[in-house]
Amino acid sequence: MLRAGAVLVLGGATAPLTGCDLFDRDDPAPGPDPLAPLVDESLRLAAGLRAAAGAHPALADRLTPIAESHQAHAAELARVIGTPLPSAPAPTPSDPAAADPDAALAGLREAERTARETATKACAAAPAERAALLGSIAAARATHVEALK
């Protein structure tokens, strides 16, 4: 009886060690956070808006608050995922500032539409603790589309 009790105690004491990954170090490192691309996208949008405001000063009052909104979104997303905010945005594929003001606005609207869709999809796939932030960003981007008309 004592032997059976000892086996159970010892067996019970060692069983948790086998499942705790204490000795299993072959696990791959976690991948990049799914919000990381939204940080880059927010920075690209802010940079595009600032470039357009610089190229078309008459639009600066309209574009600067939207650029600041994207910068704030990037900062909050970076905080949530625990990474520093990149100092320079990724290059934009097309420069909306290079065209006339109407073409610049059209390019910015299209970039906002695409970004709104990205944020909406990310919100739908996000865990609850991130959904509110992503929903707010998607709503802001939808508002930006209207503000750029």
Short mmCIF file of N, CA and C in Angstrom, two decimals:
data_model
loop_
_atom_site.label_atom_id
_atom_site.label_comp_id
_atom_site.label_asym_id
_atom_site.label_seq_id
_atom_site.Cartn_x
_atom_site.Cartn_y
_atom_site.Cartn_z
N MET A 1 0.82 -1.18 0.00
CA MET A 1 0.00 0.00 0.00
C MET A 1 0.87 1.25 0.00
N LEU A 2 1.91 1.24 0.83
CA LEU A 2 2.80 2.39 0.86
C LEU A 2 3.51 2.57 -0.47
N ARG A 3 3.91 1.45 -1.08
CA ARG A 3 4.58 1.53 -2.38
C ARG A 3 3.64 2.13 -3.43
N ALA A 4 2.40 1.71 -3.43
CA ALA A 4 1.43 2.24 -4.40
C ALA A 4 1.22 3.73 -4.18
N GLY A 5 1.16 4.15 -2.92
CA GLY A 5 1.01 5.57 -2.62
C GLY A 5 2.22 6.36 -3.07
N ALA A 6 3.41 5.79 -2.86
CA ALA A 6 4.64 6.47 -3.28
C ALA A 6 4.69 6.61 -4.79
N VAL A 7 4.28 5.56 -5.49
CA VAL A 7 4.27 5.61 -6.96
C VAL A 7 3.30 6.68 -7.44
N LEU A 8 2.14 6.75 -6.81
CA LEU A 8 1.17 7.77 -7.20
C LEU A 8 1.69 9.18 -6.92
N VAL A 9 2.32 9.36 -5.78
CA VAL A 9 2.86 10.68 -5.43
C VAL A 9 3.97 11.05 -6.39
N LEU A 10 4.90 10.13 -6.61
CA LEU A 10 6.00 10.41 -7.53
C LEU A 10 5.51 10.56 -8.96
N GLY A 11 4.61 9.71 -9.35
CA GLY A 11 4.05 9.80 -10.70
C GLY A 11 3.28 11.09 -10.88
N GLY A 12 2.53 11.49 -9.85
CA GLY A 12 1.78 12.75 -9.92
C GLY A 12 2.69 13.95 -9.91
N ALA A 13 3.84 13.84 -9.24
CA ALA A 13 4.76 14.97 -9.17
C ALA A 13 5.51 15.15 -10.47
N THR A 14 5.76 14.07 -11.19
CA THR A 14 6.52 14.19 -12.43
C THR A 14 5.64 14.44 -13.64
N ALA A 15 4.38 14.07 -13.55
CA ALA A 15 3.50 14.24 -14.70
C ALA A 15 3.37 15.70 -15.13
N PRO A 16 3.20 16.66 -14.20
CA PRO A 16 3.10 18.05 -14.65
C PRO A 16 4.37 18.55 -15.32
N LEU A 17 5.52 18.02 -14.94
CA LEU A 17 6.76 18.48 -15.55
C LEU A 17 6.85 18.09 -17.02
N THR A 18 6.26 16.98 -17.38
CA THR A 18 6.36 16.55 -18.77
C THR A 18 5.52 17.42 -19.69
N GLY A 19 4.50 18.07 -19.20
CA GLY A 19 3.63 18.86 -20.06
C GLY A 19 3.88 20.35 -19.99
N CYS A 20 4.86 20.80 -19.22
CA CYS A 20 5.03 22.24 -19.04
C CYS A 20 6.06 22.84 -19.98
N ASP A 21 6.58 22.08 -20.88
CA ASP A 21 7.56 22.55 -21.85
C ASP A 21 8.85 23.04 -21.20
N LEU A 22 9.12 22.58 -19.99
CA LEU A 22 10.33 22.96 -19.30
C LEU A 22 11.56 22.48 -20.06
N PHE A 23 11.45 21.29 -20.64
CA PHE A 23 12.59 20.73 -21.34
C PHE A 23 12.46 20.82 -22.85
N ASP A 24 11.35 21.29 -23.34
CA ASP A 24 11.09 21.35 -24.78
C ASP A 24 11.37 22.77 -25.27
N ARG A 25 12.53 23.00 -25.85
CA ARG A 25 12.94 24.33 -26.30
C ARG A 25 12.92 24.48 -27.82
N ASP A 26 12.25 23.58 -28.52
CA ASP A 26 12.23 23.62 -29.97
C ASP A 26 11.05 24.40 -30.52
N ASP A 27 10.29 25.08 -29.65
CA ASP A 27 9.14 25.84 -30.13
C ASP A 27 9.61 27.02 -30.97
N PRO A 28 8.98 27.27 -32.10
CA PRO A 28 9.38 28.41 -32.92
C PRO A 28 8.99 29.71 -32.22
N ALA A 29 9.73 30.74 -32.52
CA ALA A 29 9.42 32.07 -31.97
C ALA A 29 8.09 32.55 -32.56
N PRO A 30 7.33 33.30 -31.79
CA PRO A 30 6.05 33.78 -32.32
C PRO A 30 6.29 34.70 -33.53
N GLY A 31 5.35 34.68 -34.45
CA GLY A 31 5.46 35.51 -35.65
C GLY A 31 5.17 36.96 -35.33
N PRO A 32 5.23 37.80 -36.34
CA PRO A 32 4.95 39.21 -36.12
C PRO A 32 3.49 39.41 -35.72
N ASP A 33 3.26 40.44 -34.95
CA ASP A 33 1.91 40.74 -34.50
C ASP A 33 1.06 41.13 -35.71
N PRO A 34 -0.19 40.65 -35.78
CA PRO A 34 -1.04 40.98 -36.92
C PRO A 34 -1.36 42.47 -37.04
N LEU A 35 -1.12 43.24 -35.99
CA LEU A 35 -1.37 44.69 -36.07
C LEU A 35 -0.19 45.46 -36.65
N ALA A 36 0.97 44.83 -36.76
CA ALA A 36 2.16 45.52 -37.27
C ALA A 36 1.94 46.14 -38.64
N PRO A 37 1.28 45.45 -39.59
CA PRO A 37 1.06 46.09 -40.89
C PRO A 37 0.17 47.34 -40.79
N LEU A 38 -0.71 47.40 -39.80
CA LEU A 38 -1.56 48.58 -39.64
C LEU A 38 -0.76 49.77 -39.14
N VAL A 39 0.29 49.52 -38.37
CA VAL A 39 1.18 50.61 -37.94
C VAL A 39 1.82 51.22 -39.18
N ASP A 40 2.40 50.36 -40.02
CA ASP A 40 3.05 50.84 -41.24
C ASP A 40 2.07 51.56 -42.15
N GLU A 41 0.88 51.01 -42.29
CA GLU A 41 -0.13 51.62 -43.15
C GLU A 41 -0.52 53.00 -42.62
N SER A 42 -0.70 53.13 -41.31
CA SER A 42 -1.05 54.42 -40.73
C SER A 42 0.06 55.45 -40.97
N LEU A 43 1.30 55.02 -40.83
CA LEU A 43 2.42 55.93 -41.08
C LEU A 43 2.50 56.33 -42.55
N ARG A 44 2.23 55.39 -43.46
CA ARG A 44 2.23 55.72 -44.89
C ARG A 44 1.13 56.72 -45.22
N LEU A 45 -0.05 56.51 -44.64
CA LEU A 45 -1.16 57.43 -44.87
C LEU A 45 -0.81 58.83 -44.36
N ALA A 46 -0.25 58.90 -43.16
CA ALA A 46 0.15 60.20 -42.59
C ALA A 46 1.18 60.88 -43.48
N ALA A 47 2.16 60.12 -43.95
CA ALA A 47 3.20 60.69 -44.81
C ALA A 47 2.61 61.18 -46.13
N GLY A 48 1.70 60.42 -46.71
CA GLY A 48 1.07 60.83 -47.97
C GLY A 48 0.25 62.10 -47.80
N LEU A 49 -0.46 62.19 -46.70
CA LEU A 49 -1.25 63.39 -46.42
C LEU A 49 -0.35 64.61 -46.21
N ARG A 50 0.73 64.42 -45.49
CA ARG A 50 1.67 65.54 -45.27
C ARG A 50 2.32 65.97 -46.58
N ALA A 51 2.66 65.01 -47.41
CA ALA A 51 3.27 65.34 -48.70
C ALA A 51 2.28 66.12 -49.56
N ALA A 52 1.03 65.69 -49.57
CA ALA A 52 0.01 66.39 -50.36
C ALA A 52 -0.23 67.79 -49.80
N ALA A 53 -0.23 67.93 -48.48
CA ALA A 53 -0.41 69.24 -47.86
C ALA A 53 0.75 70.16 -48.20
N GLY A 54 1.96 69.60 -48.26
CA GLY A 54 3.12 70.40 -48.64
C GLY A 54 3.08 70.81 -50.10
N ALA A 55 2.61 69.93 -50.95
CA ALA A 55 2.55 70.22 -52.39
C ALA A 55 1.38 71.13 -52.74
N HIS A 56 0.35 71.09 -51.93
CA HIS A 56 -0.87 71.89 -52.19
C HIS A 56 -1.26 72.63 -50.91
N PRO A 57 -0.60 73.74 -50.62
CA PRO A 57 -0.83 74.46 -49.37
C PRO A 57 -2.30 74.82 -49.10
N ALA A 58 -3.08 74.99 -50.14
CA ALA A 58 -4.49 75.32 -49.95
C ALA A 58 -5.24 74.15 -49.28
N LEU A 59 -4.69 72.95 -49.35
CA LEU A 59 -5.32 71.78 -48.74
C LEU A 59 -4.79 71.47 -47.34
N ALA A 60 -3.78 72.20 -46.90
CA ALA A 60 -3.10 71.88 -45.65
C ALA A 60 -4.05 71.86 -44.45
N ASP A 61 -4.94 72.84 -44.35
CA ASP A 61 -5.86 72.88 -43.21
C ASP A 61 -6.77 71.65 -43.18
N ARG A 62 -7.06 71.12 -44.31
CA ARG A 62 -7.93 69.95 -44.42
C ARG A 62 -7.17 68.64 -44.19
N LEU A 63 -5.93 68.59 -44.66
CA LEU A 63 -5.17 67.33 -44.63
C LEU A 63 -4.38 67.11 -43.34
N THR A 64 -3.93 68.19 -42.73
CA THR A 64 -3.08 68.05 -41.55
C THR A 64 -3.77 67.32 -40.39
N PRO A 65 -5.03 67.65 -40.05
CA PRO A 65 -5.67 66.90 -38.96
C PRO A 65 -5.83 65.41 -39.27
N ILE A 66 -6.04 65.08 -40.51
CA ILE A 66 -6.17 63.67 -40.88
C ILE A 66 -4.82 62.97 -40.73
N ALA A 67 -3.76 63.66 -41.15
CA ALA A 67 -2.41 63.10 -40.99
C ALA A 67 -2.09 62.88 -39.52
N GLU A 68 -2.47 63.84 -38.68
CA GLU A 68 -2.23 63.71 -37.24
C GLU A 68 -3.02 62.55 -36.65
N SER A 69 -4.22 62.33 -37.15
CA SER A 69 -5.03 61.20 -36.71
C SER A 69 -4.33 59.88 -37.02
N HIS A 70 -3.81 59.77 -38.23
CA HIS A 70 -3.10 58.54 -38.61
C HIS A 70 -1.84 58.35 -37.77
N GLN A 71 -1.15 59.43 -37.48
CA GLN A 71 0.05 59.35 -36.65
C GLN A 71 -0.32 58.86 -35.24
N ALA A 72 -1.42 59.37 -34.71
CA ALA A 72 -1.88 58.93 -33.39
C ALA A 72 -2.29 57.46 -33.41
N HIS A 73 -2.94 57.03 -34.49
CA HIS A 73 -3.31 55.62 -34.61
C HIS A 73 -2.07 54.74 -34.64
N ALA A 74 -1.07 55.15 -35.39
CA ALA A 74 0.17 54.38 -35.48
C ALA A 74 0.83 54.27 -34.11
N ALA A 75 0.85 55.37 -33.37
CA ALA A 75 1.46 55.37 -32.05
C ALA A 75 0.72 54.43 -31.10
N GLU A 76 -0.60 54.46 -31.14
CA GLU A 76 -1.39 53.60 -30.25
C GLU A 76 -1.26 52.13 -30.65
N LEU A 77 -1.28 51.85 -31.93
CA LEU A 77 -1.10 50.47 -32.38
C LEU A 77 0.27 49.94 -31.96
N ALA A 78 1.30 50.76 -32.12
CA ALA A 78 2.65 50.35 -31.71
C ALA A 78 2.70 50.10 -30.21
N ARG A 79 2.01 50.94 -29.43
CA ARG A 79 1.98 50.74 -27.98
C ARG A 79 1.30 49.41 -27.64
N VAL A 80 0.19 49.13 -28.31
CA VAL A 80 -0.57 47.90 -28.03
C VAL A 80 0.25 46.65 -28.35
N ILE A 81 1.01 46.69 -29.42
CA ILE A 81 1.79 45.50 -29.78
C ILE A 81 3.17 45.49 -29.10
N GLY A 82 3.49 46.57 -28.39
CA GLY A 82 4.73 46.60 -27.62
C GLY A 82 5.98 46.81 -28.44
N THR A 83 5.87 47.60 -29.50
CA THR A 83 7.05 47.90 -30.30
C THR A 83 7.20 49.42 -30.40
N PRO A 84 8.42 49.88 -30.60
CA PRO A 84 8.59 51.31 -30.78
C PRO A 84 8.03 51.74 -32.14
N LEU A 85 7.60 52.97 -32.19
CA LEU A 85 7.08 53.52 -33.44
C LEU A 85 8.25 53.74 -34.38
N PRO A 86 8.19 53.21 -35.60
CA PRO A 86 9.29 53.45 -36.54
C PRO A 86 9.49 54.93 -36.77
N SER A 87 10.74 55.32 -36.95
CA SER A 87 11.03 56.74 -37.13
C SER A 87 10.69 57.23 -38.53
N ALA A 88 10.74 56.35 -39.50
CA ALA A 88 10.43 56.73 -40.88
C ALA A 88 9.41 55.76 -41.45
N PRO A 89 8.39 56.29 -42.13
CA PRO A 89 7.39 55.40 -42.72
C PRO A 89 7.96 54.67 -43.92
N ALA A 90 7.33 53.56 -44.23
CA ALA A 90 7.69 52.84 -45.45
C ALA A 90 7.33 53.71 -46.65
N PRO A 91 8.07 53.61 -47.72
CA PRO A 91 7.76 54.44 -48.88
C PRO A 91 6.38 54.13 -49.44
N THR A 92 5.72 55.17 -49.92
CA THR A 92 4.40 54.99 -50.51
C THR A 92 4.55 54.55 -51.95
N PRO A 93 3.68 53.64 -52.41
CA PRO A 93 3.78 53.16 -53.78
C PRO A 93 3.50 54.24 -54.82
N SER A 94 2.61 55.16 -54.50
CA SER A 94 2.35 56.26 -55.43
C SER A 94 2.29 57.55 -54.62
N ASP A 95 2.70 58.63 -55.21
CA ASP A 95 2.79 59.90 -54.52
C ASP A 95 1.58 60.77 -54.88
N PRO A 96 0.59 60.86 -53.96
CA PRO A 96 -0.59 61.66 -54.27
C PRO A 96 -0.29 63.15 -54.34
N ALA A 97 0.86 63.58 -53.83
CA ALA A 97 1.19 65.00 -53.84
C ALA A 97 1.69 65.46 -55.19
N ALA A 98 2.08 64.55 -56.07
CA ALA A 98 2.69 64.93 -57.33
C ALA A 98 1.68 65.49 -58.34
N ALA A 99 0.41 65.17 -58.17
CA ALA A 99 -0.62 65.58 -59.14
C ALA A 99 -1.26 66.90 -58.72
N ASP A 100 -2.22 67.33 -59.50
CA ASP A 100 -2.97 68.54 -59.15
C ASP A 100 -3.82 68.26 -57.89
N PRO A 101 -4.37 69.30 -57.24
CA PRO A 101 -5.09 69.10 -55.98
C PRO A 101 -6.25 68.11 -56.08
N ASP A 102 -7.03 68.17 -57.16
CA ASP A 102 -8.15 67.24 -57.29
C ASP A 102 -7.67 65.80 -57.42
N ALA A 103 -6.61 65.60 -58.19
CA ALA A 103 -6.05 64.26 -58.33
C ALA A 103 -5.42 63.80 -57.01
N ALA A 104 -4.81 64.72 -56.28
CA ALA A 104 -4.24 64.37 -54.98
C ALA A 104 -5.33 63.91 -54.03
N LEU A 105 -6.44 64.64 -53.99
CA LEU A 105 -7.56 64.26 -53.13
C LEU A 105 -8.13 62.90 -53.53
N ALA A 106 -8.24 62.68 -54.83
CA ALA A 106 -8.77 61.40 -55.30
C ALA A 106 -7.85 60.25 -54.87
N GLY A 107 -6.56 60.45 -55.00
CA GLY A 107 -5.61 59.42 -54.58
C GLY A 107 -5.65 59.18 -53.08
N LEU A 108 -5.78 60.25 -52.32
CA LEU A 108 -5.87 60.11 -50.87
C LEU A 108 -7.16 59.41 -50.45
N ARG A 109 -8.26 59.74 -51.12
CA ARG A 109 -9.54 59.06 -50.83
C ARG A 109 -9.42 57.56 -51.08
N GLU A 110 -8.82 57.20 -52.19
CA GLU A 110 -8.67 55.78 -52.51
C GLU A 110 -7.78 55.09 -51.48
N ALA A 111 -6.71 55.75 -51.05
CA ALA A 111 -5.84 55.17 -50.02
C ALA A 111 -6.61 54.99 -48.71
N GLU A 112 -7.46 55.95 -48.38
CA GLU A 112 -8.28 55.85 -47.16
C GLU A 112 -9.30 54.71 -47.28
N ARG A 113 -9.90 54.56 -48.45
CA ARG A 113 -10.86 53.45 -48.64
C ARG A 113 -10.19 52.10 -48.44
N THR A 114 -9.04 51.95 -49.05
CA THR A 114 -8.29 50.70 -48.90
C THR A 114 -7.91 50.47 -47.45
N ALA A 115 -7.46 51.52 -46.78
CA ALA A 115 -7.06 51.42 -45.38
C ALA A 115 -8.26 51.12 -44.48
N ARG A 116 -9.40 51.69 -44.82
CA ARG A 116 -10.62 51.40 -44.06
C ARG A 116 -10.95 49.91 -44.13
N GLU A 117 -10.84 49.35 -45.32
CA GLU A 117 -11.10 47.91 -45.49
C GLU A 117 -10.12 47.07 -44.69
N THR A 118 -8.86 47.48 -44.70
CA THR A 118 -7.85 46.75 -43.93
C THR A 118 -8.20 46.77 -42.44
N ALA A 119 -8.55 47.95 -41.93
CA ALA A 119 -8.89 48.07 -40.51
C ALA A 119 -10.16 47.30 -40.18
N THR A 120 -11.14 47.31 -41.08
CA THR A 120 -12.39 46.59 -40.85
C THR A 120 -12.13 45.09 -40.77
N LYS A 121 -11.32 44.57 -41.68
CA LYS A 121 -10.99 43.13 -41.66
C LYS A 121 -10.20 42.78 -40.40
N ALA A 122 -9.27 43.64 -40.03
CA ALA A 122 -8.48 43.39 -38.83
C ALA A 122 -9.37 43.39 -37.59
N CYS A 123 -10.34 44.30 -37.56
CA CYS A 123 -11.28 44.38 -36.44
C CYS A 123 -12.10 43.10 -36.33
N ALA A 124 -12.58 42.62 -37.44
CA ALA A 124 -13.40 41.40 -37.44
C ALA A 124 -12.62 40.18 -36.97
N ALA A 125 -11.32 40.17 -37.22
CA ALA A 125 -10.49 39.03 -36.85
C ALA A 125 -9.81 39.18 -35.49
N ALA A 126 -9.93 40.34 -34.88
CA ALA A 126 -9.18 40.64 -33.67
C ALA A 126 -9.85 40.07 -32.42
N PRO A 127 -9.04 39.80 -31.40
CA PRO A 127 -9.63 39.44 -30.12
C PRO A 127 -10.34 40.66 -29.51
N ALA A 128 -11.22 40.41 -28.59
CA ALA A 128 -12.06 41.47 -28.02
C ALA A 128 -11.26 42.65 -27.49
N GLU A 129 -10.12 42.40 -26.87
CA GLU A 129 -9.36 43.51 -26.28
C GLU A 129 -8.76 44.45 -27.33
N ARG A 130 -8.73 44.03 -28.58
CA ARG A 130 -8.20 44.89 -29.65
C ARG A 130 -9.30 45.40 -30.59
N ALA A 131 -10.46 44.81 -30.52
CA ALA A 131 -11.53 45.14 -31.46
C ALA A 131 -12.00 46.58 -31.33
N ALA A 132 -12.07 47.10 -30.12
CA ALA A 132 -12.53 48.48 -29.94
C ALA A 132 -11.58 49.46 -30.61
N LEU A 133 -10.28 49.27 -30.42
CA LEU A 133 -9.29 50.14 -31.06
C LEU A 133 -9.40 50.06 -32.57
N LEU A 134 -9.46 48.85 -33.10
CA LEU A 134 -9.52 48.67 -34.55
C LEU A 134 -10.83 49.18 -35.13
N GLY A 135 -11.92 49.03 -34.40
CA GLY A 135 -13.19 49.58 -34.84
C GLY A 135 -13.15 51.10 -34.89
N SER A 136 -12.50 51.69 -33.92
CA SER A 136 -12.35 53.15 -33.89
C SER A 136 -11.50 53.63 -35.07
N ILE A 137 -10.45 52.90 -35.37
CA ILE A 137 -9.59 53.26 -36.51
C ILE A 137 -10.35 53.10 -37.82
N ALA A 138 -11.11 52.02 -37.95
CA ALA A 138 -11.91 51.82 -39.18
C ALA A 138 -12.93 52.96 -39.34
N ALA A 139 -13.57 53.35 -38.24
CA ALA A 139 -14.55 54.45 -38.30
C ALA A 139 -13.87 55.77 -38.66
N ALA A 140 -12.70 56.02 -38.11
CA ALA A 140 -11.97 57.24 -38.43
C ALA A 140 -11.60 57.27 -39.91
N ARG A 141 -11.17 56.13 -40.42
CA ARG A 141 -10.80 56.08 -41.84
C ARG A 141 -12.00 56.28 -42.73
N ALA A 142 -13.16 55.79 -42.33
CA ALA A 142 -14.38 56.03 -43.10
C ALA A 142 -14.73 57.52 -43.10
N THR A 143 -14.53 58.16 -41.97
CA THR A 143 -14.77 59.60 -41.87
C THR A 143 -13.77 60.37 -42.74
N HIS A 144 -12.53 59.90 -42.78
CA HIS A 144 -11.52 60.56 -43.61
C HIS A 144 -11.90 60.52 -45.09
N VAL A 145 -12.48 59.39 -45.52
CA VAL A 145 -12.91 59.30 -46.91
C VAL A 145 -13.90 60.42 -47.22
N GLU A 146 -14.84 60.62 -46.31
CA GLU A 146 -15.85 61.68 -46.51
C GLU A 146 -15.21 63.06 -46.44
N ALA A 147 -14.28 63.26 -45.53
CA ALA A 147 -13.62 64.57 -45.39
C ALA A 147 -12.78 64.93 -46.60
N LEU A 148 -12.38 63.94 -47.36
CA LEU A 148 -11.52 64.19 -48.53
C LEU A 148 -12.33 64.39 -49.81
N LYS A 149 -13.67 64.41 -49.71
CA LYS A 149 -14.50 64.63 -50.91
C LYS A 149 -14.53 66.08 -51.26
#
